[in-house]
Short mmCIF file of C-alpha atoms in Angstrom, two decimals:
data_model
loop_
_atom_site.label_atom_id
_atom_site.label_comp_id
_atom_site.label_asym_id
_atom_site.label_seq_id
_atom_site.Cartn_x
_atom_site.Cartn_y
_atom_site.Cartn_z
CA MET A 1 -9.24 13.58 4.99
CA VAL A 2 -6.67 10.50 4.83
CA ILE A 3 -2.42 11.07 3.95
CA GLY A 4 -1.45 8.13 3.26
CA GLY A 5 -2.18 5.87 0.62
CA GLY A 6 -0.51 2.87 2.07
CA LEU A 7 -2.71 -0.01 2.64
CA ALA A 8 -4.28 1.21 5.84
CA GLY A 9 -4.92 4.07 4.02
CA MET A 10 -6.66 2.83 1.17
CA GLU A 11 -8.13 0.75 4.37
CA ALA A 12 -9.06 3.88 6.27
CA ALA A 13 -10.43 5.83 3.66
CA ARG A 14 -12.95 2.78 2.07
CA ILE A 15 -14.25 2.11 5.20
CA ALA A 16 -14.63 5.64 6.10
CA ASP A 17 -16.26 5.93 3.00
CA ILE A 18 -18.65 2.90 3.44
CA ARG A 19 -19.90 4.71 6.66
CA GLY A 20 -20.32 6.94 4.12
CA HIS A 21 -18.39 10.37 4.78
CA GLU A 22 -16.67 12.18 2.07
CA VAL A 23 -12.92 10.45 1.85
CA SER A 24 -10.16 12.43 0.34
CA LEU A 25 -7.15 10.25 0.11
CA TYR A 26 -4.02 12.38 0.19
CA GLU A 27 -0.35 10.63 -0.75
CA LYS A 28 3.33 11.30 -1.37
CA THR A 29 4.11 9.81 -4.27
CA ASP A 30 3.02 9.10 -7.80
CA TYR A 31 1.19 5.76 -6.71
CA LEU A 32 -1.32 3.83 -3.81
CA GLY A 33 -0.14 0.44 -2.29
CA GLY A 34 2.81 2.10 -0.01
CA VAL A 35 5.92 -0.41 0.80
CA PHE A 36 4.04 -3.05 -0.02
CA ILE A 37 4.75 -2.89 -4.06
CA PRO A 38 8.48 -2.08 -3.13
CA ALA A 39 7.69 -5.15 -0.90
CA SER A 40 5.61 -7.75 -3.78
CA LYS A 41 8.58 -7.52 -6.03
CA LEU A 42 9.96 -10.98 -6.76
CA THR A 43 13.58 -11.76 -6.32
CA LEU A 44 15.27 -14.95 -6.32
CA LYS A 45 18.43 -16.01 -4.16
CA THR A 46 19.72 -19.44 -5.22
CA ARG A 47 21.49 -20.70 -2.69
CA THR A 48 24.47 -23.19 -3.23
CA GLU A 49 24.81 -26.28 -1.58
CA ASN A 50 28.12 -28.65 -1.00
#
């Protein structure tokens, strides 16, 4: 059982599966990726020079 579907949780689940374990991944939100998903959204900030 892996609690948390962020990057580390997904990697832990993947490695456990490769090693032959039966893995259940639990995430409280409706999407996987943790804080990486909101952090990956591009925000452009412009700087004006004098």
